[in-house]
mmCIF file of C-alpha atoms in Angstrom:
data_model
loop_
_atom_site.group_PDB
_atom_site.id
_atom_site.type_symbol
_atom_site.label_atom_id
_atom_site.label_comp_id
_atom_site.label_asym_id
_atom_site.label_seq_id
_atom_site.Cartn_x
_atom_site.Cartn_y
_atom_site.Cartn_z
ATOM 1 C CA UNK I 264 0.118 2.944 26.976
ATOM 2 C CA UNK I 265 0.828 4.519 30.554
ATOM 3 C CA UNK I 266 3.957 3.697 32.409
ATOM 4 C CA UNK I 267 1.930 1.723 34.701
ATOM 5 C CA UNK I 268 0.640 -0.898 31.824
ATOM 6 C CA UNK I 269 3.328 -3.534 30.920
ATOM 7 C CA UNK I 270 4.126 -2.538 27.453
ATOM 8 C CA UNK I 271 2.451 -4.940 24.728
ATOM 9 C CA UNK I 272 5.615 -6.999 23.002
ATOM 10 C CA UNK I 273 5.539 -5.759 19.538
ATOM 11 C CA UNK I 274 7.202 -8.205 16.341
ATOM 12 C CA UNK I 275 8.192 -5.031 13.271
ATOM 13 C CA UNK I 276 8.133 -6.764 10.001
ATOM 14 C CA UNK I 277 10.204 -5.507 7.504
ATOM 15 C CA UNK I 278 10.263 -7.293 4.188
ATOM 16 C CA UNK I 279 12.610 -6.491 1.478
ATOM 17 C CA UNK I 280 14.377 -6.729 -1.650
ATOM 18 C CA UNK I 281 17.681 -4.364 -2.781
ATOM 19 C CA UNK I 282 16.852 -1.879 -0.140
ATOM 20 C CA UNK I 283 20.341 -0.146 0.633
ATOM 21 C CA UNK I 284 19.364 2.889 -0.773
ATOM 22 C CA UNK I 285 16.900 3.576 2.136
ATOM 23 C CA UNK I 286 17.286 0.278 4.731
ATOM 24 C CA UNK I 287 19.853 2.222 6.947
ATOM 25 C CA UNK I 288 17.360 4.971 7.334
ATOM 26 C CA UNK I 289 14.526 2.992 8.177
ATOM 27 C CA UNK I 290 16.688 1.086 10.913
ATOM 28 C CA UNK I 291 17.963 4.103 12.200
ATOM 29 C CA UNK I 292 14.414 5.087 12.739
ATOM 30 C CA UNK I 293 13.278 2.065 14.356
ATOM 31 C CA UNK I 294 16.769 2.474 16.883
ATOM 32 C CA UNK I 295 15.918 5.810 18.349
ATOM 33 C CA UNK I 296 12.382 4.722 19.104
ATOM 34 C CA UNK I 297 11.383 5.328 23.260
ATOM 35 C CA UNK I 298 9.421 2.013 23.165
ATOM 36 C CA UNK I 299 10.908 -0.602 25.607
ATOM 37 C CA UNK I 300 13.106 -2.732 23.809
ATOM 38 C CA UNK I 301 12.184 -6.282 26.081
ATOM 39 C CA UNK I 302 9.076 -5.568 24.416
ATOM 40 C CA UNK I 303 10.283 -5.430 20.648
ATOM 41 C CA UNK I 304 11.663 -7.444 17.873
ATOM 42 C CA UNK I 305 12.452 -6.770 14.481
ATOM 43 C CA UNK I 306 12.221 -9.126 11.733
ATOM 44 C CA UNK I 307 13.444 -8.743 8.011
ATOM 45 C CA UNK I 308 12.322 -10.822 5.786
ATOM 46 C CA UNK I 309 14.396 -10.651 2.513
ATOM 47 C CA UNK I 310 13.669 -11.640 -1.044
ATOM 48 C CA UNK I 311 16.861 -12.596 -2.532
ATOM 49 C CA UNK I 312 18.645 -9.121 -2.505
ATOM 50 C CA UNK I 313 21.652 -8.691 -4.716
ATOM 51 C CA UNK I 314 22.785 -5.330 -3.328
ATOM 52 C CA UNK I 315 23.627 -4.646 0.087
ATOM 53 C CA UNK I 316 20.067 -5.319 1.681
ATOM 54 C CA UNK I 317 21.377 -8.021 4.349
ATOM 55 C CA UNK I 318 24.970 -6.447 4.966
ATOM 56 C CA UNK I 319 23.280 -3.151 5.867
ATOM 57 C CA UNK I 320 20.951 -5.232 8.021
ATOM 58 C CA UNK I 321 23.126 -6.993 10.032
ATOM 59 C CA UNK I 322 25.248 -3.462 10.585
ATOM 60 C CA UNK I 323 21.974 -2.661 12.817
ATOM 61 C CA UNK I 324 22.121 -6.117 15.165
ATOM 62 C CA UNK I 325 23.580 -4.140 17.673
ATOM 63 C CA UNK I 326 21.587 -1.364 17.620
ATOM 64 C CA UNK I 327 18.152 -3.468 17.610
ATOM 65 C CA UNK I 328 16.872 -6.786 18.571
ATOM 66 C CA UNK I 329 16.867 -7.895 15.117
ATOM 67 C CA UNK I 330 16.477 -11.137 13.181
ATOM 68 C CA UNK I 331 16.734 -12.094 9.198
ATOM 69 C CA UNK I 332 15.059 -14.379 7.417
ATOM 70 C CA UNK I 333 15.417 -15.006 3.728
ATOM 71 C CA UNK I 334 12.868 -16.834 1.297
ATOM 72 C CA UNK I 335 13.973 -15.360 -2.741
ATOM 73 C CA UNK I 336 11.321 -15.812 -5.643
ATOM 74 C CA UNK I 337 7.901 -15.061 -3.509
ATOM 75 C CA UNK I 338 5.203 -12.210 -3.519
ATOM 76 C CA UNK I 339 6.072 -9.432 -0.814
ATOM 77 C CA UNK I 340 2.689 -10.555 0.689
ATOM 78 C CA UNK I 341 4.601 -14.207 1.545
ATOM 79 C CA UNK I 342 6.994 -12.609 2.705
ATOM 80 C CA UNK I 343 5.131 -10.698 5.450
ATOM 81 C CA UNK I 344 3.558 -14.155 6.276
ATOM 82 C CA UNK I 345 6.666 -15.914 7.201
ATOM 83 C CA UNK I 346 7.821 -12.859 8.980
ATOM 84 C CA UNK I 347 4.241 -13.389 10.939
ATOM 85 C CA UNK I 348 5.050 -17.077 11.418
ATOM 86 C CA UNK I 349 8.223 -16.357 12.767
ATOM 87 C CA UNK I 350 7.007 -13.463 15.166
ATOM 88 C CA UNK I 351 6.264 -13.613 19.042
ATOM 89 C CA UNK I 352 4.750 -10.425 19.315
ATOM 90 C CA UNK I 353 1.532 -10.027 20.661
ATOM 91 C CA UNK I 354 1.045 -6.922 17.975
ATOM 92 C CA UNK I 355 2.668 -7.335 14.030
ATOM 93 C CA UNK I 356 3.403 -3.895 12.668
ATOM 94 C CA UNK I 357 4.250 -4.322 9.340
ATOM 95 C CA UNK I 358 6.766 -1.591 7.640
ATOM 96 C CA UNK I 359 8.546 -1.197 4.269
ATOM 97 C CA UNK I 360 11.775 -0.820 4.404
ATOM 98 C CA UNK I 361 11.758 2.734 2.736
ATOM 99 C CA UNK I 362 10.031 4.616 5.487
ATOM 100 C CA UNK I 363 11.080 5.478 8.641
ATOM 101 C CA UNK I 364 9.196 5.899 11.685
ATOM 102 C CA UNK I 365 8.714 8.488 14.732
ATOM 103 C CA UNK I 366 10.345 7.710 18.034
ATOM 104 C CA UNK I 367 6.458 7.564 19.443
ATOM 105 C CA UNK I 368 5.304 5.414 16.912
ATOM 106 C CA UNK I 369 4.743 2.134 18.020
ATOM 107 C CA UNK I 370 3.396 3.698 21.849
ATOM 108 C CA UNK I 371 0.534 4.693 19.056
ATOM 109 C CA UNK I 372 0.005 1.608 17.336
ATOM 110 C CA UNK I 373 0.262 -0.536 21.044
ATOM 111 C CA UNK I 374 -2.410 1.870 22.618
ATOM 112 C CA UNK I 375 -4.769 1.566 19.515
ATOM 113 C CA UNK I 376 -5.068 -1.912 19.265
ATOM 114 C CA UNK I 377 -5.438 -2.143 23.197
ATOM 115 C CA UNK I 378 -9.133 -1.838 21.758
ATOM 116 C CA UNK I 379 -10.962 -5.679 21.353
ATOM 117 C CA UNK I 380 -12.942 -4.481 18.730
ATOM 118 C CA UNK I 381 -10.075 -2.917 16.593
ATOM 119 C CA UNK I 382 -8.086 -5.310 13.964
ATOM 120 C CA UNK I 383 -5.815 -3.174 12.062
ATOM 121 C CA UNK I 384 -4.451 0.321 12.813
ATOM 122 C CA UNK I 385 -2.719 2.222 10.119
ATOM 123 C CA UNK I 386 -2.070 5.961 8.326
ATOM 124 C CA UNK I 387 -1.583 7.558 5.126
ATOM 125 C CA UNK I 388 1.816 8.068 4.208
ATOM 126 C CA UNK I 389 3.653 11.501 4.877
ATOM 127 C CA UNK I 390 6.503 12.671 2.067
ATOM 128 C CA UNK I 391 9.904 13.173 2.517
ATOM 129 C CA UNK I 392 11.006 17.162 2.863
ATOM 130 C CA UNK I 393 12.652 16.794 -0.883
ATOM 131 C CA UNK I 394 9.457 14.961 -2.174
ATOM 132 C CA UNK I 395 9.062 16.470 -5.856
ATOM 133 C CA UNK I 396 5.842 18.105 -7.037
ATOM 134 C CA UNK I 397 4.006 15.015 -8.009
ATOM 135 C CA UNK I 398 3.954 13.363 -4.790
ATOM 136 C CA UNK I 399 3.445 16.870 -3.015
ATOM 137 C CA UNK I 400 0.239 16.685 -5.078
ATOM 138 C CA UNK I 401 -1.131 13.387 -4.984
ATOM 139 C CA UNK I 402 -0.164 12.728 -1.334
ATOM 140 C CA UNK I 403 -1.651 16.178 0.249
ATOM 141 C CA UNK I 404 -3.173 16.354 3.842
ATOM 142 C CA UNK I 405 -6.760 17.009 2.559
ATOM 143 C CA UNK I 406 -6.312 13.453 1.310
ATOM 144 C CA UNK I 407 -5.445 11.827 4.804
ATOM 145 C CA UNK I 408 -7.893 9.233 6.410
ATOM 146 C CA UNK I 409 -9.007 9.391 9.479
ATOM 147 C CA UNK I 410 -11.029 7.218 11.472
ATOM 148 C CA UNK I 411 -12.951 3.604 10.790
ATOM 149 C CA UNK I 412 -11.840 2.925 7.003
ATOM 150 C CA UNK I 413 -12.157 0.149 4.511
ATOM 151 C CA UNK I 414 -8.767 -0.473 4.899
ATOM 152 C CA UNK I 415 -4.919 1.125 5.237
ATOM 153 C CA UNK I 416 -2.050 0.310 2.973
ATOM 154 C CA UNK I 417 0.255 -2.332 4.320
ATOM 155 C CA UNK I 418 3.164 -0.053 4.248
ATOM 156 C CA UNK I 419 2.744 0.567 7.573
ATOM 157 C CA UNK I 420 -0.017 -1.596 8.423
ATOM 158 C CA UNK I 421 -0.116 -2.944 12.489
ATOM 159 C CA UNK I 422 -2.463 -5.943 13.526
ATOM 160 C CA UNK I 423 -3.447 -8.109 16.515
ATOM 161 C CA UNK I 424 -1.751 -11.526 16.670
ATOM 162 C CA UNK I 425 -5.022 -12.938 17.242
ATOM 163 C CA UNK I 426 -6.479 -11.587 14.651
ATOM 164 C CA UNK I 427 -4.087 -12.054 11.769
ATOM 165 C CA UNK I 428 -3.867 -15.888 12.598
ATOM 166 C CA UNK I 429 -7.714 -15.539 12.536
ATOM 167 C CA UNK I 430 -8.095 -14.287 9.120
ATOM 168 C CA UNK I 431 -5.106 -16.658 7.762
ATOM 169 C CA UNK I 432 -2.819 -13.972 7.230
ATOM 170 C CA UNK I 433 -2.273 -12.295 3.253
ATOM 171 C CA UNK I 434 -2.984 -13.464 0.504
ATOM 172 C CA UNK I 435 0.468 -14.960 -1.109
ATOM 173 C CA UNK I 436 -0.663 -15.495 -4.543
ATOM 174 C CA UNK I 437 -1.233 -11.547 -4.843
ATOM 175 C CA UNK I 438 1.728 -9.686 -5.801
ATOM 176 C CA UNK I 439 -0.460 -6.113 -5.084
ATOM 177 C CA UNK I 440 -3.880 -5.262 -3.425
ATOM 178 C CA UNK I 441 -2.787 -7.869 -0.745
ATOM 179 C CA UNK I 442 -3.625 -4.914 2.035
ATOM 180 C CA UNK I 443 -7.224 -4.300 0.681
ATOM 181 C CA UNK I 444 -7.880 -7.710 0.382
ATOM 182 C CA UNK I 445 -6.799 -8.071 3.865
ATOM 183 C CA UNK I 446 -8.645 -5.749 5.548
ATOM 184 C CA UNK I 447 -11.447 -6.800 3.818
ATOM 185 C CA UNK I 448 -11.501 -10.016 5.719
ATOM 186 C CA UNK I 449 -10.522 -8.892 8.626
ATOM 187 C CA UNK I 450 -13.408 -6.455 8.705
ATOM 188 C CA UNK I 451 -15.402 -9.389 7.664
ATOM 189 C CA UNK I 452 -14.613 -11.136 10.915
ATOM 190 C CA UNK I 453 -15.931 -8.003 12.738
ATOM 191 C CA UNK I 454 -13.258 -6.181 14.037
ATOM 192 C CA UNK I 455 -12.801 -2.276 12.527
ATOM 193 C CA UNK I 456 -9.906 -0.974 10.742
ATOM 194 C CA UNK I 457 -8.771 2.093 11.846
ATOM 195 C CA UNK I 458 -6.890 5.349 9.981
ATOM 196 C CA UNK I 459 -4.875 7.357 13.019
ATOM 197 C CA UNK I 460 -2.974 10.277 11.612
ATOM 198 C CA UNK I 461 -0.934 10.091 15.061
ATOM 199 C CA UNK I 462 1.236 6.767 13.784
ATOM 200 C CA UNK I 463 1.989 7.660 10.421
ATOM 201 C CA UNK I 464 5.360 7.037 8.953
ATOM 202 C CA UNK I 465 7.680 8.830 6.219
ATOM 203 C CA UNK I 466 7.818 7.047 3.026
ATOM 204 C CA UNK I 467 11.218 7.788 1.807
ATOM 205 C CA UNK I 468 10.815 6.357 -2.050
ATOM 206 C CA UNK I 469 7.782 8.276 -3.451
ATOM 207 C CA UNK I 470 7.597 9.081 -7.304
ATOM 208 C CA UNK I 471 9.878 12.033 -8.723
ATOM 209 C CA UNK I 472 8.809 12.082 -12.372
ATOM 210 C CA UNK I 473 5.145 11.920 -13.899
ATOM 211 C CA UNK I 474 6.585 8.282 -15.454
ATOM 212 C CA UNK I 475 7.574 7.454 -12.124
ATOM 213 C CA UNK I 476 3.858 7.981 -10.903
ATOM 214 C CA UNK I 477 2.587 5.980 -13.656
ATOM 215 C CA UNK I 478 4.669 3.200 -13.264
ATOM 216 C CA UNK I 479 3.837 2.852 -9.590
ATOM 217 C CA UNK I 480 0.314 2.793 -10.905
ATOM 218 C CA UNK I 481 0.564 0.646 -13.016
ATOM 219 C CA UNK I 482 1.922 -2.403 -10.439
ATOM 220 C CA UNK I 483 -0.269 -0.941 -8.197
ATOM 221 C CA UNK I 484 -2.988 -1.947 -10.007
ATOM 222 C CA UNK I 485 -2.124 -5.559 -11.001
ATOM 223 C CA UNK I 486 -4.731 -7.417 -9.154
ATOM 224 C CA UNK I 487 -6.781 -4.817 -7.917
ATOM 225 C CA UNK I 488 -9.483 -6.309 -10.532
ATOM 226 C CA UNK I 489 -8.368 -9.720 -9.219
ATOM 227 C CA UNK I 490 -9.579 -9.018 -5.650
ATOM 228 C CA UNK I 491 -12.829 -7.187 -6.672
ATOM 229 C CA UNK I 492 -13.658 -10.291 -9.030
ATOM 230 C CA UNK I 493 -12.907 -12.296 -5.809
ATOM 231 C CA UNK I 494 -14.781 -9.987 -3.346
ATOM 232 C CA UNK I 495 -18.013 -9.340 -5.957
ATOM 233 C CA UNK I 496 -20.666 -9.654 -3.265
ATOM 234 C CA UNK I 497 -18.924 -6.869 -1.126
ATOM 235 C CA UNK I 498 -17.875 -4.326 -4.031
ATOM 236 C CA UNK I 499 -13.881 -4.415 -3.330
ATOM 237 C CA UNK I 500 -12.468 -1.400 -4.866
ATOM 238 C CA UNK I 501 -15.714 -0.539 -6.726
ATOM 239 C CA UNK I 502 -14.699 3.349 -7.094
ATOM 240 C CA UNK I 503 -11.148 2.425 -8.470
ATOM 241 C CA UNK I 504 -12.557 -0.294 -10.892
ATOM 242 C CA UNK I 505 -15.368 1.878 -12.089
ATOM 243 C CA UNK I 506 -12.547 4.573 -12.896
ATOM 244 C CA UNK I 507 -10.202 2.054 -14.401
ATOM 245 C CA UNK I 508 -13.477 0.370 -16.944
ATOM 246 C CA UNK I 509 -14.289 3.709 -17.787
ATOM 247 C CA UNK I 510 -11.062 4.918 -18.475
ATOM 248 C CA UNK I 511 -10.216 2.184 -20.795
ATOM 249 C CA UNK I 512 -13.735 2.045 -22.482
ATOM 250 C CA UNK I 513 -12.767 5.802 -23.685
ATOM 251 C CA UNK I 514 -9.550 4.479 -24.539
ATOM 252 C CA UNK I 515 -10.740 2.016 -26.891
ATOM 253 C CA UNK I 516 -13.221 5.081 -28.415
ATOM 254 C CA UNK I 517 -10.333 7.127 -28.971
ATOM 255 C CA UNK I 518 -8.481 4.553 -31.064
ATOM 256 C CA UNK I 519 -11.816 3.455 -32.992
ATOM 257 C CA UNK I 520 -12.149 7.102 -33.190
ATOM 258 C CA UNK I 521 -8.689 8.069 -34.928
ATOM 259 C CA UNK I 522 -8.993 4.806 -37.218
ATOM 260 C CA UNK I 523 -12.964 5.703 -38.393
ATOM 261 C CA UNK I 524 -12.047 9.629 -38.800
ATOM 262 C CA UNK I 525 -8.978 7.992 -41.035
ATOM 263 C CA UNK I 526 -10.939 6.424 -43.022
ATOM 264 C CA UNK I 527 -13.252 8.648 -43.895
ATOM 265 C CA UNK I 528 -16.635 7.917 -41.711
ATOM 266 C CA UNK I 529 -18.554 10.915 -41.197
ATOM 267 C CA UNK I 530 -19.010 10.002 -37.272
ATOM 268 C CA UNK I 531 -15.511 9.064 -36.363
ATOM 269 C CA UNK I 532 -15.267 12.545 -35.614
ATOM 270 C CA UNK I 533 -17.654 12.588 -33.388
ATOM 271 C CA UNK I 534 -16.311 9.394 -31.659
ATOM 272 C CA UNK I 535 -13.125 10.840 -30.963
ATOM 273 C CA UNK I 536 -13.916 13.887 -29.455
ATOM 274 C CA UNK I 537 -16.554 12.107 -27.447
ATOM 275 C CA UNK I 538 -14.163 9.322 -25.994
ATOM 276 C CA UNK I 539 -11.546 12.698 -25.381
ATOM 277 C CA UNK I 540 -14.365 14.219 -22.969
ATOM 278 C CA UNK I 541 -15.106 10.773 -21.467
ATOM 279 C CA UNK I 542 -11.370 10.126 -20.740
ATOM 280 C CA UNK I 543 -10.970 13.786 -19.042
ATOM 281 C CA UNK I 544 -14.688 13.183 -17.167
ATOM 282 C CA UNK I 545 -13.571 11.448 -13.935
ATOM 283 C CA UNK I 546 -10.271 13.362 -13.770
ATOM 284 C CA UNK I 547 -12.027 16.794 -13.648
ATOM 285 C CA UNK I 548 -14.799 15.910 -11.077
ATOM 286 C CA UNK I 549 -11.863 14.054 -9.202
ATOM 287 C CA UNK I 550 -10.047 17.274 -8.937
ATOM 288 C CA UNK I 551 -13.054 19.611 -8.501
ATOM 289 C CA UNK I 552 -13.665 17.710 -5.022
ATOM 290 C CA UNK I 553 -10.155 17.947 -4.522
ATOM 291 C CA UNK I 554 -10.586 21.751 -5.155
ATOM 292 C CA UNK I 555 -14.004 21.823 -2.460
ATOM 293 C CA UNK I 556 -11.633 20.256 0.171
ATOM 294 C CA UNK I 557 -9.187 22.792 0.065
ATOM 295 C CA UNK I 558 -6.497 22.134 -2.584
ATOM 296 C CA UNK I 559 -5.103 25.469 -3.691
ATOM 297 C CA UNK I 560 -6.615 25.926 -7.070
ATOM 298 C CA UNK I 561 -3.509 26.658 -8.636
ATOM 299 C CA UNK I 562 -2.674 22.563 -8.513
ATOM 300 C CA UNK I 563 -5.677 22.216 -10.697
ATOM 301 C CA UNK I 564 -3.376 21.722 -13.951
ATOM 302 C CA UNK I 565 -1.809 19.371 -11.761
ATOM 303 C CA UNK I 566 -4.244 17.063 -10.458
ATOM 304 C CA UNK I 567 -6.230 16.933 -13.581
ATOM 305 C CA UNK I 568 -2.858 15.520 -15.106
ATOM 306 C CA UNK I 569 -2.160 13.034 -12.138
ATOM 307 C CA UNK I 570 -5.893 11.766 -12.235
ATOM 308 C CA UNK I 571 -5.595 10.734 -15.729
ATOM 309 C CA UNK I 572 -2.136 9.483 -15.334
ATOM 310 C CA UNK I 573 -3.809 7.425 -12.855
ATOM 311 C CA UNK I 574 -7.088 6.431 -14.611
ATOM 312 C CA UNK I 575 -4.772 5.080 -17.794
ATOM 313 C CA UNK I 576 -2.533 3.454 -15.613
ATOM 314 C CA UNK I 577 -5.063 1.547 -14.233
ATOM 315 C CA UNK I 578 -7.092 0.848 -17.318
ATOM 316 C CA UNK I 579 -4.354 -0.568 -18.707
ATOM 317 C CA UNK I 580 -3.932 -3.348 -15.746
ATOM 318 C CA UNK I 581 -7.421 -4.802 -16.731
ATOM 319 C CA UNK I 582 -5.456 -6.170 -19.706
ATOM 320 C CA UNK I 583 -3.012 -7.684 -17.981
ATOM 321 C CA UNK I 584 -4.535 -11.811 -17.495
ATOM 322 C CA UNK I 585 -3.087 -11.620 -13.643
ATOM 323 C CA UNK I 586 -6.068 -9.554 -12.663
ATOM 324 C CA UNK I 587 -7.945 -11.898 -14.455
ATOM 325 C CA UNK I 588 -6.619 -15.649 -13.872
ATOM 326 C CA UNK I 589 -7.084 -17.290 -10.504
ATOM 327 C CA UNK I 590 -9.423 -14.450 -8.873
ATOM 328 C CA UNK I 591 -11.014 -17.493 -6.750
ATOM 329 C CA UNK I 592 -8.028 -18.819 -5.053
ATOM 330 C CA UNK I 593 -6.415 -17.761 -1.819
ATOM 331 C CA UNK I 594 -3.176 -18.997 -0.742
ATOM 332 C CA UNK I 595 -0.625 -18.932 2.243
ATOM 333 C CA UNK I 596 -2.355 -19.435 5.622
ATOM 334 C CA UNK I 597 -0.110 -18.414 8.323
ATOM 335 C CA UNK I 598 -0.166 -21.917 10.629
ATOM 336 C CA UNK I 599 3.420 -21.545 12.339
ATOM 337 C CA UNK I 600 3.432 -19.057 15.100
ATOM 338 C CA UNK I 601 7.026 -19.823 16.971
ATOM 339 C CA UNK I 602 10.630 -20.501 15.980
ATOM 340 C CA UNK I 603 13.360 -18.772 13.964
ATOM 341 C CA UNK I 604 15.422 -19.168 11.033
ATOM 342 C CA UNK I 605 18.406 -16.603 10.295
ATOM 343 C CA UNK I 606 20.614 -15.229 7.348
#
């Protein structure tokens, strides 16, 4: 956007839930921005927070032209749609409320969607200075997207008006997945989704601990089988379901491995250390490529041991009945485009 253009009014959804370990941050953030603030809201949408979520948020009225909604017991997908239906901004740039963004950031995200046949804008995620060793890993720059993608995390995920009210907004019967999904029908419709580097944001709350990785995973995950059942014809998440089927069919080798070995049959043996290659198959090609793209070598260890924290994690969710129940339903069309309602 030039100083000539009139600067494209911009609604920043925020949804939330016990946040006041990083909500101040990510309002401070949004505060020192340069964009024009006649041509910005901000709208938090909170889930029934027992800490001091809303307190913290209403600290930063003055600071921002802020409103706060509140709807408890919902998917954080719903609650990005009411903060949509609430919105008057001709962009919605959707943000968790544990990153924080640049003071250029939304000059990016206005000036890439100036573009008719763009939908969605978005960008990897960029750690925190203190971030620990596994998300220094997992999260490195050789990963980054760039470009026309199948679809950026919702994070920090900015759309047209027009065209989220076009697609019918997320999905609120998906508690995860809700951004692929998404994208997926909004590339449907025709319009690209595009990875800029330029707009990314700090995510503040990125996993410490190898448990901490896995348990992030593992939600992640919940009904990432769910949308590929839903999405069949178009092969939704093919590479991450492939990994997860895999993963668990070695799994379940391993166990029928131990238990035949146990008892005595001559091949149990053979089962086991079999299902162990299988398991550690995808991990090691995984991290090989990772290795060709220019990860230090030395993170080998490392990434071998993410990748199959990541591969059981996920193998695991296809045995949870959410990614398995209701795969043809879609919920929560976003039909109200005006009008407030305030904590």
């Amino acid at each position: 956007m030039t100083s000539a253009e009139k600067p494209v009014k911009v609604s920043v959804i925020i949804p939330a839930r016990n946040e006041e370990k990083f909500l101040a941050q990510c309002l401070n953030s949004l505060a020192q921005m340069k964009y024009p603030r006649e041509a910005l809201e901000v709208i938090l949408v909170d889930n029934g927070s027992q800490d001091r979520t809303i307190e913290i948020a209403q600290q930063h009225a003055a600071a921002l032209p802020l409103r706060i909604l509140q709807k408890p017991g919902v998917h954080i997908s719903e609650l990005r749609n009411l903060g949509a239906a609430e919105a008057t901004g001709e962009v919605f740039a959707f943000l968790d409320a544990d990153c924080t963004v640049s003071e250029d950031w939304l000059f990016g995200v206005a000036n890439a969607l100036r573009t008719e046949t763009t939908g969605v804008v978005g960008a990897e995620m960029l750690m925190p200075v203190d971030a620990s060793w596994v998300s220094r890993i997992w999260f490195w720059k050789g990963r980054e997207k760039r470009g026309e993608v199948g679809y950026v995390g919702t994070a920090n995920l900015s759309v047209r008006r027009d065209v989220f009210l076009l697609v019918g907004g997320y999905d609120g019967s998906l508690e995860t997945n809700e951004d692929c999904e998404f994208c997926f029908r909004v590339h449907a419709a025709g319009f690209q989704i595009l990875a800029i580097p330029q707009i990314a944001v700090v995510h503040l709350r990125v996993p410490v601990k190898l448990s901490d990785f896995y348990r992030k995973q593992r939600w992640h995950g919940t009904h990432t089988f769910r949308v590929f059942l839903r999405n069949f014809p178009s092969l939704a998440n093919l590479r991450a379901v492939i990994f997860a089927i895999w993963t668990l069919a070695a799994i379940l080798g391993l166990c029928a491995g131990v238990v035949l070995a146990l008892a005595g049959w001559g091949w149990g043996r053979a089962l086991l250390f079999g299902s162990a290659a299988a398991i550690l198959l995808p991990p090691a090609l995984l991290s090989a490529q990772g290795i060709r793209n220019g990860k230090p070598l030395k993170h080998l260890p490392a990434m071998l041991l993410l990748y199959l924290t990541y591969g059981i994690a996920r193998a695991l969710c296809l045995l949870d009945l959410k990614n398995w129940i209701g795969q043809g339903e879609r919920t929560a069309s976003v039909t109200k485009a005006a009008g407030s309602t305030s904590a």
